XYZ file of C-alpha atoms in Angstrom:
316
model
C -0.088 -0.011 -0.158
C 1.175 3.495 -0.979
C 2.709 5.513 2.022
C 1.300 8.844 3.296
C 2.850 11.181 5.772
C 0.626 13.741 7.792
C 1.838 17.091 8.929
C 2.311 17.368 12.593
C 1.294 19.820 15.256
C 4.747 21.233 15.280
C 4.544 21.997 11.687
C 1.558 24.187 11.973
C 1.684 27.982 11.633
C 2.165 29.911 14.927
C -1.333 31.276 14.927
C -2.988 27.847 14.621
C -0.750 26.494 17.336
C -1.493 29.452 19.509
C -5.175 28.807 19.017
C -4.736 25.096 20.112
C -2.746 25.915 23.255
C -5.211 28.768 24.431
C -8.174 26.528 23.798
C -6.726 23.350 25.311
C -5.366 25.402 28.327
C -1.601 25.185 28.283
C 1.747 24.581 26.328
C 1.533 21.359 24.430
C 4.376 19.146 25.523
C 3.523 15.945 23.887
C 1.693 14.664 21.017
C 0.583 11.202 19.799
C -0.088 10.791 16.129
C -3.013 8.747 14.927
C -2.232 5.823 12.627
C -4.828 4.838 9.888
C -7.611 6.810 8.339
C -7.211 8.915 5.159
C -7.043 12.329 6.053
C -4.174 14.279 4.740
C -4.131 16.695 7.665
C -2.966 16.816 11.203
C -4.573 14.156 13.519
C -2.972 13.983 16.823
C -3.668 13.563 20.476
C -2.209 16.509 22.453
C -1.167 16.754 26.153
C -0.154 19.716 28.093
C 2.439 20.199 30.921
C -0.712 20.748 33.275
C -2.195 17.542 32.396
C -4.913 18.795 29.935
C -5.557 16.857 26.712
C -7.415 17.276 23.545
C -7.409 15.700 20.044
C -6.642 18.020 17.021
C -7.774 17.683 13.444
C -6.365 20.398 11.053
C -6.106 20.795 7.256
C -5.196 23.271 4.618
C -6.708 23.187 1.166
C -3.261 22.967 -0.201
C -3.240 19.440 1.226
C -6.444 18.367 -0.308
C -9.060 20.706 -1.664
C -12.036 18.857 -0.296
C -11.007 18.122 3.203
C -11.660 21.413 4.849
C -15.139 21.200 3.936
C -15.389 17.685 5.540
C -13.928 19.143 8.765
C -16.554 21.927 8.802
C -19.378 19.408 8.174
C -18.078 17.420 11.050
C -17.987 20.318 13.315
C -21.661 21.058 12.348
C -22.718 17.568 13.110
C -20.934 17.441 16.528
C -22.259 20.680 17.630
C -25.641 19.485 17.076
C -25.310 16.406 19.368
C -26.649 16.163 23.018
C -24.259 15.299 25.649
C -23.658 11.960 27.000
C -23.356 10.138 23.722
C -20.479 7.607 22.779
C -18.667 10.185 20.706
C -15.652 12.483 20.875
C -17.255 15.879 21.871
C -16.306 19.089 19.865
C -14.575 21.611 22.086
C -13.847 24.483 19.448
C -13.346 25.238 15.885
C -10.664 27.432 14.268
C -11.591 28.347 10.634
C -9.364 30.612 8.557
C -11.637 30.590 5.550
C -11.324 29.228 1.950
C -7.726 29.825 1.761
C -6.574 28.900 5.184
C -6.499 26.268 7.715
C -9.608 24.517 9.461
C -8.954 23.076 12.669
C -11.289 21.076 15.085
C -10.272 20.497 18.857
C -12.052 17.547 20.143
C -12.505 15.616 23.326
C -9.481 13.207 23.884
C -10.598 9.704 24.189
C -8.595 7.518 26.450
C -8.357 4.332 24.418
C -7.151 2.842 21.223
C -8.596 2.221 17.745
C -10.887 -0.639 17.565
C -8.966 -3.863 16.989
C -8.397 -5.682 13.797
C -9.359 -8.236 12.955
C -12.751 -7.580 14.696
C -13.724 -9.784 17.537
C -17.259 -10.883 18.394
C -16.917 -8.773 21.608
C -15.910 -5.648 19.643
C -18.587 -6.072 17.215
C -21.204 -6.405 19.818
C -19.776 -3.287 21.465
C -19.909 -1.315 18.290
C -23.630 -2.298 17.621
C -24.314 -1.363 21.097
C -23.023 1.972 20.611
C -25.011 2.406 17.392
C -28.129 1.575 19.249
C -27.585 4.239 21.729
C -26.727 6.747 19.062
C -29.823 5.846 17.098
C -32.066 6.247 20.100
C -30.667 9.829 20.809
C -30.337 10.867 17.229
C -33.767 9.926 16.106
C -35.290 12.219 15.108
C -32.170 14.039 13.987
C -31.067 17.273 15.834
C -32.502 20.346 14.282
C -30.619 21.588 11.090
C -30.259 21.196 7.488
C -29.080 17.816 6.697
C -28.418 16.087 3.321
C -30.599 12.965 2.856
C -28.856 9.667 2.501
C -30.878 8.513 -0.518
C -29.775 11.674 -2.363
C -26.196 11.836 -0.973
C -25.249 8.219 -1.757
C -27.249 8.053 -5.136
C -23.974 8.457 -7.261
C -22.184 5.699 -5.192
C -25.146 3.234 -5.763
C -25.435 3.882 -9.575
C -21.985 2.523 -10.556
C -22.926 -0.841 -11.819
C -23.881 -0.090 -15.442
C -20.616 1.768 -16.097
C -18.721 -1.218 -14.824
C -19.815 -3.465 -17.605
C -17.019 -1.633 -19.682
C -14.261 -2.804 -17.343
C -12.294 -5.573 -18.895
C -10.750 -6.784 -15.647
C -14.037 -6.960 -13.765
C -14.576 -10.250 -12.134
C -16.575 -12.529 -14.386
C -19.011 -13.434 -11.522
C -19.962 -9.697 -11.279
C -20.122 -9.320 -15.221
C -22.768 -12.121 -15.097
C -24.723 -10.301 -12.603
C -24.696 -6.697 -13.330
C -28.362 -6.361 -13.772
C -29.234 -8.091 -10.638
C -26.620 -5.985 -8.711
C -27.776 -2.811 -10.239
C -31.404 -3.598 -9.257
C -30.233 -4.349 -5.799
C -28.632 -1.116 -5.480
C -31.739 0.710 -6.621
C -33.841 -1.278 -4.130
C -31.341 -0.271 -1.339
C -31.545 3.357 -2.251
C -35.508 3.229 -2.159
C -35.274 2.029 1.359
C -32.760 4.483 2.884
C -35.212 7.423 3.746
C -35.456 8.094 7.407
C -35.068 10.621 10.283
C -32.011 9.541 12.041
C -28.783 11.372 11.967
C -26.337 8.648 10.843
C -22.546 8.358 10.521
C -22.220 6.666 7.184
C -18.415 6.167 7.232
C -17.951 3.558 10.007
C -14.620 1.824 10.058
C -12.151 0.624 12.769
C -10.219 3.687 12.498
C -13.365 5.683 13.136
C -13.930 3.992 16.338
C -12.071 4.294 19.695
C -12.100 1.421 22.298
C -12.007 2.562 25.781
C -10.256 0.448 28.371
C -13.667 -0.984 29.493
C -14.317 -2.135 26.099
C -16.894 0.442 24.960
C -16.669 1.938 21.663
C -16.621 5.719 20.944
C -17.678 6.687 17.411
C -15.585 9.504 15.869
C -15.030 11.318 12.563
C -18.548 12.583 11.753
C -17.741 14.511 8.375
C -20.442 12.475 6.434
C -23.223 12.737 9.108
C -26.574 12.848 7.234
C -30.272 12.114 7.609
C -31.452 8.485 6.818
C -32.680 5.253 8.159
C -30.992 3.904 11.381
C -30.232 0.537 9.886
C -27.862 1.927 7.272
C -24.829 2.403 9.820
C -24.857 -1.181 11.282
C -25.387 -2.705 7.777
C -22.479 -0.770 6.184
C -20.324 -1.568 9.370
C -20.633 -5.195 8.305
C -18.175 -4.459 5.511
C -15.587 -4.068 8.273
C -16.414 -7.338 9.880
C -16.155 -9.012 6.451
C -12.921 -7.541 5.294
C -11.089 -7.825 8.578
C -11.585 -11.732 8.305
C -13.072 -11.565 11.952
C -12.526 -15.129 13.467
C -15.605 -16.499 15.130
C -17.894 -13.646 13.742
C -20.907 -15.021 11.898
C -21.709 -12.188 9.356
C -24.979 -13.833 8.082
C -26.294 -14.072 11.756
C -25.060 -10.574 12.645
C -26.974 -9.068 9.491
C -30.132 -10.984 10.491
C -29.923 -9.564 13.837
C -29.530 -6.060 12.658
C -32.421 -6.527 10.176
C -34.724 -7.868 12.953
C -33.710 -4.939 15.307
C -34.649 -2.370 12.579
C -37.646 -3.939 11.254
C -36.331 -4.628 7.700
C -35.879 -7.503 5.426
C -32.454 -9.123 5.373
C -32.492 -8.834 1.653
C -32.440 -5.078 2.058
C -29.184 -5.377 3.921
C -27.686 -7.561 1.360
C -28.907 -5.182 -1.412
C -27.121 -2.507 0.468
C -23.838 -4.276 0.365
C -24.068 -5.200 -3.316
C -24.873 -1.646 -4.088
C -21.824 -0.321 -2.244
C -19.697 -3.033 -3.760
C -20.380 -1.264 -7.105
C -18.908 1.962 -5.728
C -15.690 0.263 -4.315
C -15.272 -1.562 -7.775
C -15.424 1.737 -9.606
C -13.514 3.962 -7.020
C -10.704 1.678 -6.792
C -9.796 1.867 -10.479
C -9.841 5.777 -10.503
C -6.557 7.805 -9.972
C -5.359 8.733 -6.334
C -7.093 11.869 -5.001
C -4.445 14.574 -4.029
C -2.831 13.862 -0.822
C -4.531 10.321 -0.362
C -2.369 7.896 -1.763
C -3.683 4.872 0.473
C -7.295 5.435 -0.479
C -7.668 3.437 -3.663
C -5.647 0.511 -2.242
C -8.180 0.468 0.574
C -11.146 0.419 -1.752
C -9.611 -2.377 -3.680
C -9.211 -4.395 -0.544
C -12.797 -3.727 0.570
C -14.139 -4.662 -2.892
C -12.253 -7.942 -3.025
C -13.501 -8.857 0.513
C -17.078 -7.760 -0.081
C -17.240 -9.651 -3.542
C -15.955 -12.745 -2.030
C -18.655 -12.616 0.675
C -21.438 -11.984 -1.703
C -20.140 -15.089 -3.774
C -20.474 -17.457 -0.554
C -23.231 -15.920 1.719
C -26.452 -17.873 1.972
C -28.115 -14.630 2.502
C -26.988 -13.446 -0.929
C -28.758 -16.376 -2.659
C -30.875 -14.008 -4.774
C -27.734 -12.607 -6.261
C -25.880 -15.837 -7.013
């Protein structure tokens, strides 16, 4: 996989570092960089001489032109959420405008990234966190939110164009009409009034010492059905090769909890596979040299699961 180096807190301009230290309440004497994820910006836990701590995310459009907007969207989502949720709360925002730095200072979470491969215990903790969130964020907090069925339409309409890919797996080539129909069915079921995350991965979850999971990185928050997040999280369970985790049983449980048919869950995974298959064939975005390799890895894993899963029989 291609390598990527993030800038560090020490490399930020004086005015941004000054804002951070004023906000966190002391001179930063130690930092711990986050491993994983795809942001090209600063992503570090910060610790002061007086024992205060925070987590900093900061990016400049010169690193990637789209990432500042994502940080602004994350700040909007976090600012709308009630207290007491399993999230890293927003402390403050520093925004220098279109040509400058955007920085978020967040609550520091004492823990580590969710383990890979996923374990049954960690999967249960993640799903439990999503139950808490969906209860608190349904209906969504007041605000103007993009709707999932609109936001992800371009991701779920990739299958027709993939028929022109000479290297597409023959199993997929033979099933493009069915896969495209599955994606359309999934889109038609996504409307809802919950605020959802939409980008759940191990690197977007922190595990506290007691095993509880905290969900971070809310840049893609939007309005949709509460079942979308746990269904898409199953991609992580599949791709990590989680030992002892029965994916079919997990998806059946999620479908039962949310009152949807299990076919809806499978259709959603078939739809997002089309996006991974298309995206991994595109050039690397600026400052994100590891993204396409990750999308290719996800596509390989999800394709393999669809070929084998009993639940996906209507696609086989």
